[in-house]
GROMACS .gro file of C-alpha atoms in nm:
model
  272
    1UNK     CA    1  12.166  17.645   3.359
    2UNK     CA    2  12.378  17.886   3.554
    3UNK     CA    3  12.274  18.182   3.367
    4UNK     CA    4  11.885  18.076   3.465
    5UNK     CA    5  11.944  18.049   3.825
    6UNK     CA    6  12.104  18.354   3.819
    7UNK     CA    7  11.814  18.517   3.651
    8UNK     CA    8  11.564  18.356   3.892
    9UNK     CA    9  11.786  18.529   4.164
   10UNK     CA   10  11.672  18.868   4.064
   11UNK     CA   11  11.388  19.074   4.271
   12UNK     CA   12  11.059  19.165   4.082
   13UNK     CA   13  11.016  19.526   4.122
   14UNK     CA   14  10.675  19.720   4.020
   15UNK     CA   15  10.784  20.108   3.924
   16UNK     CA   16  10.538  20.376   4.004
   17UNK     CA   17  10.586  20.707   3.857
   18UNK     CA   18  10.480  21.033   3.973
   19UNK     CA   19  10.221  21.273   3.961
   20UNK     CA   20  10.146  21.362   3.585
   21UNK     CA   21  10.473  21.186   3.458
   22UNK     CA   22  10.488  20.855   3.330
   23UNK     CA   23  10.694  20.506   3.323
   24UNK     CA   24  10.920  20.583   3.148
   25UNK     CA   25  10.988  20.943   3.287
   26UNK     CA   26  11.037  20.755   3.608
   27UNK     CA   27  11.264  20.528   3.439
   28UNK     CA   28  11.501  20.822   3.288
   29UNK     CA   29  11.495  20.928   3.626
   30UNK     CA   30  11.648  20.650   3.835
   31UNK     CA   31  11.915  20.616   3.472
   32UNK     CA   32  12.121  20.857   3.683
   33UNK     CA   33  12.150  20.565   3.939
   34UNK     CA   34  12.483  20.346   3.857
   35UNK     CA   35  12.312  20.059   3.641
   36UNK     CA   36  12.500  19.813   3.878
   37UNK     CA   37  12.238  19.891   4.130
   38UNK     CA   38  11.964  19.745   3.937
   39UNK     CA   39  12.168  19.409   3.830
   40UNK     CA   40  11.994  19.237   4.097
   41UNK     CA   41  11.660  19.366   3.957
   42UNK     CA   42  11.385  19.338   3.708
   43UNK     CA   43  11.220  19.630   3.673
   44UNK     CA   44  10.866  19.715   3.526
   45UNK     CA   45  10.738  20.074   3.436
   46UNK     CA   46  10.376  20.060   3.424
   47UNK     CA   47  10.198  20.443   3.312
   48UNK     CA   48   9.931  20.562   3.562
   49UNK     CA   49   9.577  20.439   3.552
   50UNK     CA   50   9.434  20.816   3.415
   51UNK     CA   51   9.551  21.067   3.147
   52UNK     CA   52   9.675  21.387   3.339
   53UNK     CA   53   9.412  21.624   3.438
   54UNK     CA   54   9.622  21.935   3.410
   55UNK     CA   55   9.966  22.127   3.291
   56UNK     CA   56  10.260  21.827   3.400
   57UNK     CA   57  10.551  22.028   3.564
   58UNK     CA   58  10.815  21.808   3.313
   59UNK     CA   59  10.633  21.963   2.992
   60UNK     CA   60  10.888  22.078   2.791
   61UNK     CA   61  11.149  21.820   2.936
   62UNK     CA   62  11.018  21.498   2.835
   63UNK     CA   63  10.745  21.445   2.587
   64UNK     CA   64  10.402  21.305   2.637
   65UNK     CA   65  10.187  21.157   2.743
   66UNK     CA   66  10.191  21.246   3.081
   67UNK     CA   67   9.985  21.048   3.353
   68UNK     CA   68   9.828  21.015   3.739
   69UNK     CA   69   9.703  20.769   3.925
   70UNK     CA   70   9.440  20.913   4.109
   71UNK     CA   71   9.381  21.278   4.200
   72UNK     CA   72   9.355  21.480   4.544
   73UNK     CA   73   9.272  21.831   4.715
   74UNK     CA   74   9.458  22.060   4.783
   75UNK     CA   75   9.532  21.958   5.164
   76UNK     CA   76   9.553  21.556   5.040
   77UNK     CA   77   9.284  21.456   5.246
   78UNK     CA   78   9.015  21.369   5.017
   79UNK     CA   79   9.069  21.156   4.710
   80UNK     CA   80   8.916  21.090   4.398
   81UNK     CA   81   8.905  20.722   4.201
   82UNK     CA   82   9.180  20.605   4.452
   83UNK     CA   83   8.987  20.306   4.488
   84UNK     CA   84   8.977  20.204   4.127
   85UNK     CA   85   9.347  20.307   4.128
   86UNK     CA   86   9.426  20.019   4.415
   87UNK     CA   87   9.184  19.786   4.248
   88UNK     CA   88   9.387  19.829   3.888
   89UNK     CA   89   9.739  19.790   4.029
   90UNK     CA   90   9.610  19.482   4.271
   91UNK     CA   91   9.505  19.308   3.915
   92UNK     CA   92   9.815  19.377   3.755
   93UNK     CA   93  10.030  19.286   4.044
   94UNK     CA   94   9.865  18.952   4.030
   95UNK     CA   95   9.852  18.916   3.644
   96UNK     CA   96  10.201  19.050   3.587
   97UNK     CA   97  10.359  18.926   3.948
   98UNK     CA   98  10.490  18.743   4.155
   99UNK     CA   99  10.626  19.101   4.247
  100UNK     CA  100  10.913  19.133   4.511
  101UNK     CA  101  10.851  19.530   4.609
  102UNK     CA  102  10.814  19.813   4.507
  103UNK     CA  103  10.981  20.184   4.378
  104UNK     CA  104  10.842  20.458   4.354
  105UNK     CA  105  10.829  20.829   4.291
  106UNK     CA  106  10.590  21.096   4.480
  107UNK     CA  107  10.238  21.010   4.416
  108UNK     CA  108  10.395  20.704   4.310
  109UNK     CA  109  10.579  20.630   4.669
  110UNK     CA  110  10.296  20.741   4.847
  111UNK     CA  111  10.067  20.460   4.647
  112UNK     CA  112  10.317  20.241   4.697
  113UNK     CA  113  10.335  20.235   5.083
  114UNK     CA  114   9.962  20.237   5.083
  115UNK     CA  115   9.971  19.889   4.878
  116UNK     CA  116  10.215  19.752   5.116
  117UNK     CA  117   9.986  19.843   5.460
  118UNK     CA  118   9.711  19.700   5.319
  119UNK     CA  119   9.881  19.394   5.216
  120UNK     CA  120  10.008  19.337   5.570
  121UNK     CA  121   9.686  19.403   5.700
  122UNK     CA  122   9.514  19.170   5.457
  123UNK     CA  123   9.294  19.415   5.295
  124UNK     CA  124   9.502  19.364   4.916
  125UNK     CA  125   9.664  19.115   4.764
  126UNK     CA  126   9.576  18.821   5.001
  127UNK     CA  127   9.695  18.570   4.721
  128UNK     CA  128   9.979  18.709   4.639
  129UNK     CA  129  10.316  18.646   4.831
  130UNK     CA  130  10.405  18.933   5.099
  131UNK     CA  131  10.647  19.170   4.902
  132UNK     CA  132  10.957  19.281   5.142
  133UNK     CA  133  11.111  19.566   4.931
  134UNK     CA  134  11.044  19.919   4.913
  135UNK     CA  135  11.243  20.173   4.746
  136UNK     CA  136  11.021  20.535   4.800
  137UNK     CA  137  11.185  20.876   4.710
  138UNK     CA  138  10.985  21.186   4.807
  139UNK     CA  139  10.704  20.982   4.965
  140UNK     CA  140  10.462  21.076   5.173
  141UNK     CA  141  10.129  20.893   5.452
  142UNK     CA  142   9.786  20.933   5.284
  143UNK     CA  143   9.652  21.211   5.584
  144UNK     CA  144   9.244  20.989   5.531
  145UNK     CA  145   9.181  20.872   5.953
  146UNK     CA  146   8.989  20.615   5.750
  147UNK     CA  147   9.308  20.520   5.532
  148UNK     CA  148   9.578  20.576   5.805
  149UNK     CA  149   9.409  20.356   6.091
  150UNK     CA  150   9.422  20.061   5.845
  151UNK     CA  151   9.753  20.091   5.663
  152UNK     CA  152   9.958  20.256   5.940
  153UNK     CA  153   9.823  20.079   6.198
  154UNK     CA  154  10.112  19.863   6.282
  155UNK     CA  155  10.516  19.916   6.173
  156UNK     CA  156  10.528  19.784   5.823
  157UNK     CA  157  10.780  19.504   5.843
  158UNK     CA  158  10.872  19.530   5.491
  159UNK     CA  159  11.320  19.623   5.409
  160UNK     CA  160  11.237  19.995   5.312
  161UNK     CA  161  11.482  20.261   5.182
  162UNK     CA  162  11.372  20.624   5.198
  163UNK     CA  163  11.524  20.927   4.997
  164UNK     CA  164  11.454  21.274   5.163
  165UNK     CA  165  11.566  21.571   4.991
  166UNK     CA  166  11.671  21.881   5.225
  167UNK     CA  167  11.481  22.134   5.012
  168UNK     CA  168  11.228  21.879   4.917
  169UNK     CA  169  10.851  22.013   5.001
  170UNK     CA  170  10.743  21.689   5.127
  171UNK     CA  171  11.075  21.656   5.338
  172UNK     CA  172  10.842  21.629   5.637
  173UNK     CA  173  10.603  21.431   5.526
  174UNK     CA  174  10.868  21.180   5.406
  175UNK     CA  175  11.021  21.133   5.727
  176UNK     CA  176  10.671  21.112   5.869
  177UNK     CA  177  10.665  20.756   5.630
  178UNK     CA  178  10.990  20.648   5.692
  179UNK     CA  179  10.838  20.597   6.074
  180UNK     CA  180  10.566  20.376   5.933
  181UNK     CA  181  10.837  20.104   5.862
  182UNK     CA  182  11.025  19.889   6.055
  183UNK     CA  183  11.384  19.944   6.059
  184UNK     CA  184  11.390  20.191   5.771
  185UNK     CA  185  11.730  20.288   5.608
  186UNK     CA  186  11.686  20.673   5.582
  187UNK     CA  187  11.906  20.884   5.269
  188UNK     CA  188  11.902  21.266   5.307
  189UNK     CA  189  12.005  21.454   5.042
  190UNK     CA  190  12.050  21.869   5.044
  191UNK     CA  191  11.774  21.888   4.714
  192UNK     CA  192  11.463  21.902   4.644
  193UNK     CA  193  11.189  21.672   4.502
  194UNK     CA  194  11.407  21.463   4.254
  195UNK     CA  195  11.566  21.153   4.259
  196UNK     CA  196  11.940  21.253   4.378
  197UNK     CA  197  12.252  21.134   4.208
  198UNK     CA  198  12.442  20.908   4.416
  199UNK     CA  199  12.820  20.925   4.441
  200UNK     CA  200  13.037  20.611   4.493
  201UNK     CA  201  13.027  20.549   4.818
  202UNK     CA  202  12.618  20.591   4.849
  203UNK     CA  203  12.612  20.365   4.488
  204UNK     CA  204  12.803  20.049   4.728
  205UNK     CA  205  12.576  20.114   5.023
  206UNK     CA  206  12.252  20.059   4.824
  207UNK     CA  207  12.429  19.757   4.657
  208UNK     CA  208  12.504  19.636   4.975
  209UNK     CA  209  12.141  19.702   5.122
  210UNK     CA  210  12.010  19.530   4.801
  211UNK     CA  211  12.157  19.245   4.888
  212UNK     CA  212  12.044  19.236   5.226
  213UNK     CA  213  11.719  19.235   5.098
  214UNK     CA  214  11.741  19.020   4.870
  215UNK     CA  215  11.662  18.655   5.051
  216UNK     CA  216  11.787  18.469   4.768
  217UNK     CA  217  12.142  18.611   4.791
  218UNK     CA  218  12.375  18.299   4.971
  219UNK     CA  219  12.543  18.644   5.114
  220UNK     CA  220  12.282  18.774   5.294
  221UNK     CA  221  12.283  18.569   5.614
  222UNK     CA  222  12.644  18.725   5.646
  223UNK     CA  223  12.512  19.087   5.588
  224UNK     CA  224  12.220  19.059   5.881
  225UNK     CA  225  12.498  18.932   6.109
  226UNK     CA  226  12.708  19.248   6.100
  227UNK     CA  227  12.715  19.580   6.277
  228UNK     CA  228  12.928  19.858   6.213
  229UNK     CA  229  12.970  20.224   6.321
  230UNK     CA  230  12.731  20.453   6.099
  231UNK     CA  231  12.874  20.698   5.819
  232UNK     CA  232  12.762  21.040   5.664
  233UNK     CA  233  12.880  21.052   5.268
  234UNK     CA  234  12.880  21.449   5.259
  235UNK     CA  235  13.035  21.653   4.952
  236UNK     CA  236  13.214  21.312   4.875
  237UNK     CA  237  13.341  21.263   5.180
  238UNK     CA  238  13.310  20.978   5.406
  239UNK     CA  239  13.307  21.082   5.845
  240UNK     CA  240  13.224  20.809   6.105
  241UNK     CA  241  12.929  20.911   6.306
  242UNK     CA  242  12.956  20.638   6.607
  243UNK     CA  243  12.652  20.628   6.825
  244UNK     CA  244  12.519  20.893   6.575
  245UNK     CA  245  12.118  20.807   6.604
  246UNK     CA  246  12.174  20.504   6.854
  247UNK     CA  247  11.832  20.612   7.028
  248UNK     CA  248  11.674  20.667   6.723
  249UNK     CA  249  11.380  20.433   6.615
  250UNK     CA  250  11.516  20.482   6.217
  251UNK     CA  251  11.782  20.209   6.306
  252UNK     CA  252  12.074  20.126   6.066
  253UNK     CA  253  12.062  19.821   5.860
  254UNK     CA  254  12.355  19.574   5.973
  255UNK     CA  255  12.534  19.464   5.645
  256UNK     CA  256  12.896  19.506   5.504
  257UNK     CA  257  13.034  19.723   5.370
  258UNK     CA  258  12.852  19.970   5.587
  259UNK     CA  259  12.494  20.067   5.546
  260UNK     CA  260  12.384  20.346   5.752
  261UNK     CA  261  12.048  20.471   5.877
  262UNK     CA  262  12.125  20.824   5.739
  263UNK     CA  263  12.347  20.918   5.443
  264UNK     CA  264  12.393  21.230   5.325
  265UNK     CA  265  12.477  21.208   4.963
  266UNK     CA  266  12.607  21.422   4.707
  267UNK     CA  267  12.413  21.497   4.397
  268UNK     CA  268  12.430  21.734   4.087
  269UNK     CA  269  12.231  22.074   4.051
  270UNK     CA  270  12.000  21.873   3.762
  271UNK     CA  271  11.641  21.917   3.933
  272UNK     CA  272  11.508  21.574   3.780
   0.00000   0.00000   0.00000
């Protein structure tokens, strides 16, 4: 019986992979992650909606099939079979769900944001309980006026964590999301667009921010409660940064041990 309530403890997260990848590329990806991260997690790895529509940039990495979830011009304005895209991951959300939140990859952050807007502005997912997790590395705003005025509209009130790579070409855009969320934790890293390898010290702070968001843990009341002065993990080391960001609107997440609204964290030269 103890084992089951456990279990029933865990957060539901939905997976989306990036732009001609799939599931289970996303899921090698995130391996690099300590698996004590994810004990507070189920996870599920869905592959895009379409086949890929061109060369995959992991071809030669990790085999095939590769797959997207919609497609896009070259300035990301203008979208094609997004709307069947929203419409297939709204039906399996329900049919698969209750889902917590969601993680995601490029294309597959970017989507997920998107879901969670629209959810809070009741355009999606209207039956299904308001998911308050979002995990997005190398994400990015759809740049639609038609899109943004409806899911940006108002700060997303959903626990968000947001990796940012240094070299990363949507490093800009990323930070651009971040700002769509209400009380975002924000991790820079000095890549590019991967998903970074956390050291120790970056491994506890998620754990700790997990738990946080996790309203089922008996600890988290404790975690809200708490402030404490803000830390940069840089080439494995920890420095205090006090009043480090105290105007900025990217405010750190009060839980213990410390969770900061900026991390820099140390990662390996392996691109994904």
């Amino acid at each position: 019986m103890e084992g089951q309530t456990e279990e029933k403890k865990k957060m539901k997260i939905l997976c989306l992979h990036g732009f001609r990848t799939s599931g289970s590329f996303l899921q090698k990806q995130i391996s690099k992650w300590d698996p004590s991260i994810f004990s507070h997690f189920h996870l599920d790895f869905p592959d895009g909606i379409f086949p890929a529509g061109g060369k995959s940039e992991i071809e030669g990495i990790f085999p095939p099939p590769y797959f997207e979830w919609f497609q896009f011009d070259k300035d990301f304005t203008e979208y094609t079979n997004l709307e069947e895209c929203i419409s297939y991951l709204c039906e399996y959300i329900t049919n698969k769900g209750p889902f917590d939140g969601l993680l995601g990859f490029s294309q597959g952050a970017t989507l997920s944001a998107l879901l969670l807007g629209y959810q809070a502005q009741g355009k999606v997912l209207k039956e299904h309980p308001a998911m308050k997790v979002l995990v997005s590395i190398s994400g990015s705003k759809f740049r639609d006026p038609k899109i943004c005025e409806v899911a940006y509209k108002d700060k997303i009130k959903v626990k968000s964590v947001h990796f940012i790579g240094e070299k990363d070409w949507l490093k800009l855009p990323s930070e651009e999301l971040a700002t769509a969320f209400e009380n975002p934790l924000i991790i820079n890293h000095p890549q590019g667009h991967t998903v970074p390898r956390l050291n120790e010290k970056a491994t506890e702070q998620i754990k700790s921010w997990i738990l946080y968001c996790n309203n089922n843990s008996p600890t988290a009341e404790a975690y809200i409660n708490n402030k404490h002065d803000q830390v940069v993990v840089e080439n494995g080391e920890t420095k205090k940064e006090e009043d480090h960001h105290q105007n900025n609107n990217e405010a750190a997440v009060d839980v213990d041990p410390v969770i900061i609204n900026n991390i820099q964290v140390e990662i390996s030269e392996e691109a994904t």
